[in-house]
Amino acid sequence: DRLNPQVVLCRKSAAINMVASKVKGLLTTYKTQREVRIKDWRLGLIYWICFLAVFLYALVFVLLYHKSYNDVDEPQNTMRFNVIPPEHQKNPVDLPYCSQHAPFYKGNPTHTCLVNDEFEVVYPPANGNSLMLTTRQSISTNVTVPESCRTPSVIPKSCSNPTYDINTYFTANIEEFTVFVDHTMVAPRFKITKSFNEMNGKLVDKNGKTLKTWKKNQDIAQQRNIMSLTELLRAAGIDSLDEQGVVSYKGDNSTGRYDGLVLFVELEYNNFADDSLSPESFKTWEYEYKYSVQLVDNTQYKAYETIWIDYPTQKATNDRHGVRLIFQPAGRIGRFSFANTMVALVSSFGLLTAAVVIIDSLATTVMDDRNVYYNRKYLEIDHDNPRQRQSSDYGEPFLSPGENASKSHNSDWAQA
């Protein structure tokens, strides 16, 4: 049956009024905080436990342990290297990896050892943040360049060097060569510079054990960062360059002395130590540095050198293998920042707000007097109807200030 048009109109009007009322209530409602003190020892105990936990987290863990009050800059550095040969070099006859001593050593053939100086060991010349110490040279001499290979424009595919002699040599006493590292730390954002002799330093192994230390404000000879190749290898966990499988290149038993290897040396600067509560970790005016060495797996290193004897007919080549040292700055330089402190505190105490929300939920949904707590906590006041008598506040009616005063006066008179 078709509905009466008036009924349909009334229903549409009612629906429109309901939607309008909802929209009006949404747009004209303001929620404010109300302080309600609930004297319940269970809720109070939970609150103070949460407060103490948040306070200890913010003060001890965030500020004191992690040093979140510091503004941090990433340090950079300038470096200069100087390689120093050993003062007293052993005779190759006494070195087991030299053919002058024996034809084999640890299952590998030995080669003739040469006693070289620092200029012959370092190739190419140290620059930037890396240098190479030559451990093995394969020198090709009397290399005759064929006539067809001398044209600088087009070199045919058949071009080859048919005649040459190859001699392989090891560098004697290479482990005893030392490297002097002259470095200066720069914190660009803080405009702080510190030379190595203004900081305490140390060399550590892969387990964090200190192998060597340097102290500031001492004799310059004691402050110089001088490390032997043996000490750097030990810091990387390598006992000998003749260990098979150290390089582990393609699964063979290559050695560091014959094939070369790459060591990554991290030079870390700090003036504070996070994850620590020791008194020294708070001394931001004390700067220190730390060397840590890591072997780059599956990596050999070589450098190829060409020496023309009679250009363009005769040349010599030197296939060098050795230990490449790559130095990389790291670390953190910090100083106190009020803004960072406020951010750390505010973000930490935000957890207390979450705890209050949980406790409110327990009080209004779980506790025995949850209905009473709910009515006390949430009170609705309709501004458009100030004379209303309905309230969720313990069932007490909403009274205007005048009526409150009158009710109080009548109550006092009735008691009298």
Tab-separated table of C-alpha atoms in Angstrom:
chain	number	residue	atom	x	y	z
A	1	ASP	CA	0.000	0.000	0.000
A	2	ARG	CA	1.180	3.466	-0.797
A	3	LEU	CA	1.857	5.645	2.226
A	4	ASN	CA	0.043	8.830	2.879
A	5	PRO	CA	2.037	11.747	1.400
A	6	GLN	CA	1.764	13.588	4.683
A	7	VAL	CA	3.296	10.610	6.537
A	8	VAL	CA	6.168	10.479	4.069
A	9	LEU	CA	6.717	14.201	4.453
A	10	CYS	CA	6.733	13.898	8.232
A	11	ARG	CA	9.258	11.083	8.145
A	12	LYS	CA	11.540	13.029	5.834
A	13	SER	CA	11.289	16.074	8.049
A	14	ALA	CA	12.104	13.975	11.140
A	15	ALA	CA	15.148	12.456	9.432
A	16	ILE	CA	16.394	15.883	8.356
A	17	ASN	CA	15.912	17.253	11.857
A	18	MET	CA	17.777	14.299	13.357
A	19	VAL	CA	20.739	14.780	11.011
A	20	ALA	CA	20.744	18.520	11.644
A	21	SER	CA	20.692	17.908	15.393
A	22	LYS	CA	23.646	15.539	15.139
A	23	VAL	CA	25.641	18.008	13.032
A	24	LYS	CA	24.784	20.837	15.395
A	25	GLY	CA	25.824	18.765	18.384
A	26	LEU	CA	29.104	17.887	16.706
A	27	LEU	CA	29.930	21.460	15.726
A	28	THR	CA	28.787	23.135	18.938
A	29	THR	CA	30.272	20.712	21.484
A	30	TYR	CA	33.458	21.497	23.386
A	31	LYS	CA	35.234	18.939	25.541
A	32	THR	CA	37.274	20.138	28.510
A	33	GLN	CA	39.250	18.419	31.218
A	34	ARG	CA	37.728	17.740	34.578
A	35	GLU	CA	39.807	16.876	37.625
A	36	VAL	CA	38.354	14.060	39.680
A	37	ARG	CA	40.225	12.707	42.693
A	38	ILE	CA	39.437	9.040	43.240
A	39	LYS	CA	40.532	7.899	46.699
A	40	ASP	CA	41.168	4.264	45.825
A	41	TRP	CA	44.481	2.823	46.979
A	42	ARG	CA	44.581	0.361	44.091
A	43	LEU	CA	44.340	3.036	41.418
A	44	GLY	CA	46.688	5.311	43.354
A	45	LEU	CA	49.301	2.550	43.649
A	46	ILE	CA	49.134	1.808	39.919
A	47	TYR	CA	49.468	5.515	39.099
A	48	TRP	CA	52.532	6.103	41.269
A	49	ILE	CA	54.220	2.956	40.011
A	50	CYS	CA	53.704	4.191	36.431
A	51	PHE	CA	54.882	7.683	37.398
A	52	LEU	CA	58.041	6.340	39.030
A	53	ALA	CA	58.756	4.080	36.048
A	54	VAL	CA	58.351	6.954	33.559
A	55	PHE	CA	60.466	9.270	35.732
A	56	LEU	CA	63.305	6.752	35.989
A	57	TYR	CA	63.069	6.038	32.251
A	58	ALA	CA	63.271	9.737	31.365
A	59	LEU	CA	65.973	10.689	33.850
A	60	VAL	CA	68.194	7.619	34.019
A	61	PHE	CA	67.731	5.797	30.722
A	62	VAL	CA	67.036	8.618	28.256
A	63	LEU	CA	69.050	11.502	29.724
A	64	LEU	CA	71.854	9.940	31.775
A	65	TYR	CA	72.366	6.583	30.045
A	66	HIS	CA	71.788	7.536	26.412
A	67	LYS	CA	72.938	11.165	26.840
A	68	SER	CA	69.938	12.455	24.855
A	69	TYR	CA	70.581	15.956	26.139
A	70	ASN	CA	73.543	16.239	23.745
A	71	ASP	CA	73.477	17.734	20.291
A	72	VAL	CA	75.651	15.487	18.111
A	73	ASP	CA	77.950	16.257	15.185
A	74	GLU	CA	79.680	13.687	12.962
A	75	PRO	CA	83.451	14.257	13.010
A	76	GLN	CA	85.695	14.430	9.984
A	77	ASN	CA	89.481	14.426	9.865
A	78	THR	CA	92.616	15.207	7.932
A	79	MET	CA	95.339	12.560	7.746
A	80	ARG	CA	98.970	12.204	6.803
A	81	PHE	CA	100.931	8.940	6.718
A	82	ASN	CA	104.582	8.155	7.116
A	83	VAL	CA	105.924	4.607	6.757
A	84	ILE	CA	109.040	3.799	8.785
A	85	PRO	CA	111.224	0.723	8.131
A	86	PRO	CA	112.432	-1.333	11.105
A	87	GLU	CA	115.608	-0.065	12.684
A	88	HIS	CA	117.199	-3.513	12.683
A	89	GLN	CA	116.047	-5.748	9.822
A	90	LYS	CA	116.486	-9.485	10.044
A	91	ASN	CA	118.575	-11.311	7.505
A	92	PRO	CA	116.397	-13.114	4.918
A	93	VAL	CA	118.256	-16.300	5.847
A	94	ASP	CA	116.480	-16.175	9.201
A	95	LEU	CA	112.999	-15.539	7.779
A	96	PRO	CA	111.017	-18.765	7.160
A	97	TYR	CA	108.980	-17.365	4.229
A	98	CYS	CA	112.170	-16.526	2.267
A	99	SER	CA	113.756	-18.970	-0.181
A	100	GLN	CA	117.095	-18.104	1.388
A	101	HIS	CA	115.809	-19.991	4.447
A	102	ALA	CA	113.832	-22.930	2.979
A	103	PRO	CA	112.018	-23.830	-0.260
A	104	PHE	CA	108.598	-24.232	1.459
A	105	TYR	CA	106.853	-22.674	4.413
A	106	LYS	CA	103.472	-23.829	5.772
A	107	GLY	CA	102.826	-25.781	2.576
A	108	ASN	CA	103.474	-22.844	0.236
A	109	PRO	CA	106.583	-22.221	-1.906
A	110	THR	CA	108.888	-19.484	-0.678
A	111	HIS	CA	110.464	-16.738	-2.791
A	112	THR	CA	113.570	-14.629	-2.693
A	113	CYS	CA	113.255	-11.824	-0.131
A	114	LEU	CA	114.414	-8.287	-0.779
A	115	VAL	CA	115.381	-5.853	1.968
A	116	ASN	CA	113.552	-2.700	0.900
A	117	ASP	CA	113.139	0.757	2.365
A	118	GLU	CA	109.903	2.699	2.809
A	119	PHE	CA	110.084	4.227	-0.667
A	120	GLU	CA	110.162	0.815	-2.304
A	121	VAL	CA	107.470	-0.638	-0.042
A	122	VAL	CA	104.795	2.076	-0.378
A	123	TYR	CA	103.185	2.119	-3.815
A	124	PRO	CA	101.521	4.186	-5.015
A	125	PRO	CA	102.661	7.029	-2.745
A	126	ALA	CA	100.293	7.439	0.195
A	127	ASN	CA	97.579	10.006	-0.383
A	128	GLY	CA	94.099	10.628	0.864
A	129	ASN	CA	93.015	8.124	3.496
A	130	SER	CA	94.751	4.943	2.297
A	131	LEU	CA	98.148	3.443	1.614
A	132	MET	CA	99.599	0.122	0.473
A	133	LEU	CA	102.506	-1.844	1.932
A	134	THR	CA	103.994	-4.177	-0.687
A	135	THR	CA	104.427	-7.784	0.423
A	136	ARG	CA	105.131	-9.440	-2.963
A	137	GLN	CA	106.454	-8.232	-6.319
A	138	SER	CA	106.382	-10.121	-9.617
A	139	ILE	CA	108.786	-8.195	-11.837
A	140	SER	CA	108.762	-8.853	-15.572
A	141	THR	CA	112.025	-7.698	-17.194
A	142	ASN	CA	113.279	-7.569	-20.790
A	143	VAL	CA	109.739	-7.165	-22.071
A	144	THR	CA	110.128	-6.546	-25.810
A	145	VAL	CA	107.200	-4.749	-27.442
A	146	PRO	CA	106.563	-6.102	-30.972
A	147	GLU	CA	106.599	-3.718	-33.890
A	148	SER	CA	102.859	-4.194	-34.456
A	149	CYS	CA	102.136	-3.046	-30.922
A	150	ARG	CA	104.036	0.234	-31.092
A	151	THR	CA	101.466	2.116	-33.186
A	152	PRO	CA	99.602	4.344	-30.781
A	153	SER	CA	96.431	4.466	-32.911
A	154	VAL	CA	95.306	0.901	-33.610
A	155	ILE	CA	96.565	-2.140	-31.677
A	156	PRO	CA	95.707	-5.488	-33.366
A	157	LYS	CA	94.199	-8.337	-31.392
A	158	SER	CA	97.299	-10.448	-32.064
A	159	CYS	CA	99.474	-7.942	-30.210
A	160	SER	CA	101.388	-9.703	-27.425
A	161	ASN	CA	104.646	-9.597	-25.523
A	162	PRO	CA	106.358	-12.827	-26.475
A	163	THR	CA	109.636	-12.396	-24.617
A	164	TYR	CA	110.018	-11.532	-20.945
A	165	ASP	CA	111.451	-12.879	-17.702
A	166	ILE	CA	109.457	-12.979	-14.434
A	167	ASN	CA	111.009	-12.950	-10.992
A	168	THR	CA	108.913	-13.024	-7.796
A	169	TYR	CA	110.140	-11.472	-4.556
A	170	PHE	CA	108.821	-11.091	-1.023
A	171	THR	CA	109.517	-8.014	1.083
A	172	ALA	CA	111.656	-8.979	4.052
A	173	ASN	CA	110.493	-7.918	7.517
A	174	ILE	CA	107.312	-6.303	6.159
A	175	GLU	CA	105.467	-7.045	9.420
A	176	GLU	CA	107.963	-4.874	11.299
A	177	PHE	CA	107.365	-1.801	9.176
A	178	THR	CA	105.496	0.858	11.145
A	179	VAL	CA	102.937	3.451	10.088
A	180	PHE	CA	102.825	6.889	11.660
A	181	VAL	CA	99.339	8.431	11.417
A	182	ASP	CA	99.173	12.198	11.861
A	183	HIS	CA	95.497	13.116	12.115
A	184	THR	CA	93.313	16.036	13.198
A	185	MET	CA	89.655	15.745	14.137
A	186	VAL	CA	87.198	18.363	12.875
A	187	ALA	CA	83.585	18.805	14.034
A	188	PRO	CA	82.403	21.178	11.273
A	189	ARG	CA	79.040	22.161	12.756
A	190	PHE	CA	80.488	22.906	16.202
A	191	LYS	CA	83.682	24.454	14.733
A	192	ILE	CA	85.852	22.247	16.953
A	193	THR	CA	89.305	20.968	15.927
A	194	LYS	CA	91.552	18.674	17.939
A	195	SER	CA	94.943	17.292	16.973
A	196	PHE	CA	95.923	13.744	17.928
A	197	ASN	CA	98.277	15.057	20.625
A	198	GLU	CA	95.336	16.829	22.331
A	199	MET	CA	93.369	13.592	22.786
A	200	ASN	CA	93.751	10.220	24.451
A	201	GLY	CA	93.754	7.291	22.043
A	202	LYS	CA	93.942	3.524	21.824
A	203	LEU	CA	94.126	0.612	19.406
A	204	VAL	CA	91.663	-2.222	20.100
A	205	ASP	CA	91.220	-5.692	18.645
A	206	LYS	CA	88.017	-7.171	17.227
A	207	ASN	CA	86.869	-8.102	20.757
A	208	GLY	CA	87.395	-4.596	22.117
A	209	LYS	CA	90.567	-5.453	24.029
A	210	THR	CA	93.066	-2.584	24.194
A	211	LEU	CA	96.353	-3.370	22.430
A	212	LYS	CA	98.026	0.030	22.564
A	213	THR	CA	97.347	3.426	24.145
A	214	TRP	CA	98.422	7.022	23.658
A	215	LYS	CA	98.087	9.724	26.299
A	216	LYS	CA	97.808	13.448	25.696
A	217	ASN	CA	100.100	16.036	27.318
A	218	GLN	CA	103.064	13.665	27.217
A	219	ASP	CA	106.351	13.648	25.365
A	220	ILE	CA	105.731	14.025	21.624
A	221	ALA	CA	107.516	10.726	20.949
A	222	GLN	CA	105.010	8.918	23.178
A	223	GLN	CA	102.020	10.699	21.631
A	224	ARG	CA	102.822	9.811	18.013
A	225	ASN	CA	100.411	7.228	16.601
A	226	ILE	CA	102.970	4.678	15.440
A	227	MET	CA	101.674	1.149	14.775
A	228	SER	CA	103.494	-1.769	13.235
A	229	LEU	CA	101.844	-3.893	10.574
A	230	THR	CA	101.957	-6.785	13.045
A	231	GLU	CA	99.859	-4.795	15.528
A	232	LEU	CA	97.332	-3.833	12.849
A	233	LEU	CA	97.051	-7.450	11.692
A	234	ARG	CA	96.576	-8.620	15.276
A	235	ALA	CA	93.849	-6.022	15.779
A	236	ALA	CA	92.045	-7.540	12.784
A	237	GLY	CA	92.406	-11.054	14.209
A	238	ILE	CA	95.192	-12.152	11.822
A	239	ASP	CA	98.153	-13.879	13.425
A	240	SER	CA	100.314	-14.207	10.313
A	241	LEU	CA	100.394	-13.176	6.658
A	242	ASP	CA	101.266	-16.790	5.852
A	243	GLU	CA	98.003	-18.251	7.149
A	244	GLN	CA	96.204	-20.125	4.402
A	245	GLY	CA	92.643	-19.088	3.757
A	246	VAL	CA	92.984	-15.641	5.349
A	247	VAL	CA	91.854	-13.955	2.151
A	248	SER	CA	89.458	-16.848	1.292
A	249	TYR	CA	89.320	-15.763	-2.325
A	250	LYS	CA	87.225	-18.207	-4.387
A	251	GLY	CA	87.721	-20.867	-1.755
A	252	ASP	CA	91.464	-21.319	-2.353
A	253	ASN	CA	94.255	-21.332	0.222
A	254	SER	CA	95.779	-18.017	-0.778
A	255	THR	CA	97.854	-16.116	1.763
A	256	GLY	CA	97.983	-12.454	2.565
A	257	ARG	CA	101.695	-12.291	1.856
A	258	TYR	CA	101.363	-13.642	-1.692
A	259	ASP	CA	97.969	-12.274	-2.816
A	260	GLY	CA	97.566	-9.231	-0.599
A	261	LEU	CA	94.586	-8.202	1.514
A	262	VAL	CA	92.556	-5.136	2.516
A	263	LEU	CA	92.215	-3.831	6.075
A	264	PHE	CA	89.509	-1.322	6.950
A	265	VAL	CA	90.732	0.885	9.805
A	266	GLU	CA	88.006	2.846	11.564
A	267	LEU	CA	89.236	5.898	13.465
A	268	GLU	CA	86.460	6.742	15.899
A	269	TYR	CA	86.330	10.082	17.744
A	270	ASN	CA	84.206	10.690	20.848
A	271	ASN	CA	83.896	13.123	23.698
A	272	PHE	CA	81.111	11.247	25.482
A	273	ALA	CA	80.088	7.633	25.861
A	274	ASP	CA	76.449	6.661	25.637
A	275	ASP	CA	75.137	3.400	27.074
A	276	SER	CA	77.182	4.108	30.159
A	277	LEU	CA	76.735	5.707	33.591
A	278	SER	CA	80.427	5.957	34.451
A	279	PRO	CA	81.658	9.418	35.520
A	280	GLU	CA	84.055	9.537	32.548
A	281	SER	CA	81.167	9.216	30.082
A	282	PHE	CA	79.867	12.685	31.051
A	283	LYS	CA	83.136	14.566	30.469
A	284	THR	CA	82.377	16.159	27.118
A	285	TRP	CA	85.496	18.301	27.423
A	286	GLU	CA	87.667	15.152	27.217
A	287	TYR	CA	88.197	13.993	23.617
A	288	GLU	CA	89.470	10.551	22.673
A	289	TYR	CA	89.944	8.412	19.585
A	290	LYS	CA	90.007	4.679	18.939
A	291	TYR	CA	91.459	2.547	16.134
A	292	SER	CA	89.605	-0.643	15.232
A	293	VAL	CA	90.647	-2.842	12.303
A	294	GLN	CA	88.523	-5.181	10.185
A	295	LEU	CA	89.580	-7.560	7.408
A	296	VAL	CA	87.623	-7.133	4.173
A	297	ASP	CA	86.701	-10.699	3.250
A	298	ASN	CA	87.226	-12.202	-0.195
A	299	THR	CA	89.351	-9.266	-1.317
A	300	GLN	CA	92.909	-9.327	-2.615
A	301	TYR	CA	94.850	-6.208	-3.471
A	302	LYS	CA	97.369	-5.479	-6.184
A	303	ALA	CA	98.851	-2.486	-7.993
A	304	TYR	CA	100.366	-2.670	-11.450
A	305	GLU	CA	103.442	-0.608	-12.288
A	306	THR	CA	105.034	-0.117	-15.707
A	307	ILE	CA	108.610	1.122	-16.160
A	308	TRP	CA	109.836	1.944	-19.674
A	309	ILE	CA	113.447	1.002	-20.274
A	310	ASP	CA	113.576	2.066	-23.908
A	311	TYR	CA	110.303	3.556	-25.077
A	312	PRO	CA	108.503	2.207	-27.039
A	313	THR	CA	110.483	-1.009	-27.570
A	314	GLN	CA	111.370	-2.325	-24.121
A	315	LYS	CA	109.771	-2.064	-20.707
A	316	ALA	CA	109.546	-3.709	-17.332
A	317	THR	CA	106.391	-4.383	-15.302
A	318	ASN	CA	105.933	-4.819	-11.597
A	319	ASP	CA	102.851	-6.686	-10.378
A	320	ARG	CA	102.658	-5.639	-6.732
A	321	HIS	CA	100.530	-7.316	-4.055
A	322	GLY	CA	100.305	-6.113	-0.505
A	323	VAL	CA	98.313	-4.938	2.479
A	324	ARG	CA	96.089	-1.991	1.742
A	325	LEU	CA	95.079	0.127	4.753
A	326	ILE	CA	91.911	2.207	4.356
A	327	PHE	CA	91.315	4.719	7.158
A	328	GLN	CA	87.784	6.002	7.732
A	329	PRO	CA	86.697	8.589	10.355
A	330	ALA	CA	83.714	7.780	12.556
A	331	GLY	CA	82.259	8.595	15.954
A	332	ARG	CA	80.169	11.341	17.525
A	333	ILE	CA	81.039	14.679	19.063
A	334	GLY	CA	78.408	16.059	21.437
A	335	ARG	CA	77.652	19.169	23.430
A	336	PHE	CA	74.770	20.138	25.717
A	337	SER	CA	71.578	21.316	24.024
A	338	PHE	CA	68.627	22.709	25.984
A	339	ALA	CA	66.290	22.039	23.047
A	340	ASN	CA	67.320	18.362	22.875
A	341	THR	CA	66.820	18.057	26.627
A	342	MET	CA	63.265	19.419	26.417
A	343	VAL	CA	62.408	17.171	23.477
A	344	ALA	CA	63.715	14.106	25.324
A	345	LEU	CA	61.767	14.963	28.500
A	346	VAL	CA	58.497	15.799	26.741
A	347	SER	CA	58.598	12.663	24.587
A	348	SER	CA	59.370	10.531	27.638
A	349	PHE	CA	56.655	12.005	29.861
A	350	GLY	CA	54.199	11.457	27.041
A	351	LEU	CA	54.228	7.869	28.308
A	352	LEU	CA	52.672	9.136	31.546
A	353	THR	CA	49.666	10.370	29.569
A	354	ALA	CA	49.263	6.897	28.123
A	355	ALA	CA	49.425	5.448	31.639
A	356	VAL	CA	46.701	7.867	32.834
A	357	VAL	CA	44.437	6.802	29.950
A	358	ILE	CA	44.895	3.147	30.930
A	359	ILE	CA	44.164	3.868	34.603
A	360	ASP	CA	41.044	5.867	33.650
A	361	SER	CA	39.850	2.923	31.585
A	362	LEU	CA	40.390	0.586	34.531
A	363	ALA	CA	38.493	2.926	36.840
A	364	THR	CA	35.463	3.360	34.561
A	365	THR	CA	35.210	-0.183	33.135
A	366	VAL	CA	36.776	-2.713	35.555
A	367	MET	CA	36.581	-1.432	39.148
A	368	ASP	CA	33.629	-2.317	41.374
A	369	ASP	CA	32.484	1.316	41.537
A	370	ARG	CA	32.994	1.870	37.833
A	371	ASN	CA	29.523	3.418	37.359
A	372	VAL	CA	30.166	5.947	40.106
A	373	TYR	CA	33.632	6.769	38.713
A	374	TYR	CA	32.210	7.123	35.216
A	375	ASN	CA	29.447	9.502	36.326
A	376	ARG	CA	31.914	11.573	38.304
A	377	LYS	CA	34.411	11.773	35.466
A	378	TYR	CA	32.078	12.548	32.552
A	379	LEU	CA	29.522	15.355	32.999
A	380	GLU	CA	27.445	16.793	30.175
A	381	ILE	CA	26.163	20.409	30.324
A	382	ASP	CA	23.787	21.759	27.712
A	383	HIS	CA	24.302	25.478	27.245
A	384	ASP	CA	21.033	25.808	25.346
A	385	ASN	CA	19.115	24.485	28.345
A	386	PRO	CA	20.706	26.005	31.458
A	387	ARG	CA	17.684	25.147	33.594
A	388	GLN	CA	18.014	21.418	32.920
A	389	ARG	CA	17.713	19.098	35.872
A	390	GLN	CA	19.495	16.113	34.386
A	391	SER	CA	23.094	15.352	35.138
A	392	SER	CA	25.286	12.273	35.354
A	393	ASP	CA	27.072	13.698	38.380
A	394	TYR	CA	25.969	11.205	41.043
A	395	GLY	CA	22.396	11.934	40.051
A	396	GLU	CA	22.629	15.501	41.363
A	397	PRO	CA	20.657	18.051	39.284
A	398	PHE	CA	22.414	20.823	37.442
A	399	LEU	CA	21.802	24.042	39.385
A	400	SER	CA	22.569	27.606	38.550
A	401	PRO	CA	24.832	29.527	40.948
A	402	GLY	CA	21.785	31.284	42.498
A	403	GLU	CA	19.988	28.053	43.070
A	404	ASN	CA	23.119	26.504	44.586
A	405	ALA	CA	23.299	29.380	47.065
A	406	SER	CA	19.589	29.096	47.869
A	407	LYS	CA	19.829	25.344	48.342
A	408	SER	CA	22.794	25.783	50.653
A	409	HIS	CA	20.908	28.425	52.709
A	410	ASN	CA	17.798	26.281	53.021
A	411	SER	CA	19.866	23.291	54.032
A	412	ASP	CA	21.585	25.307	56.771
A	413	TRP	CA	18.190	26.631	57.976
A	414	ALA	CA	16.700	23.118	58.026
A	415	GLN	CA	19.587	21.820	60.113
A	416	ALA	CA	19.196	24.698	62.507
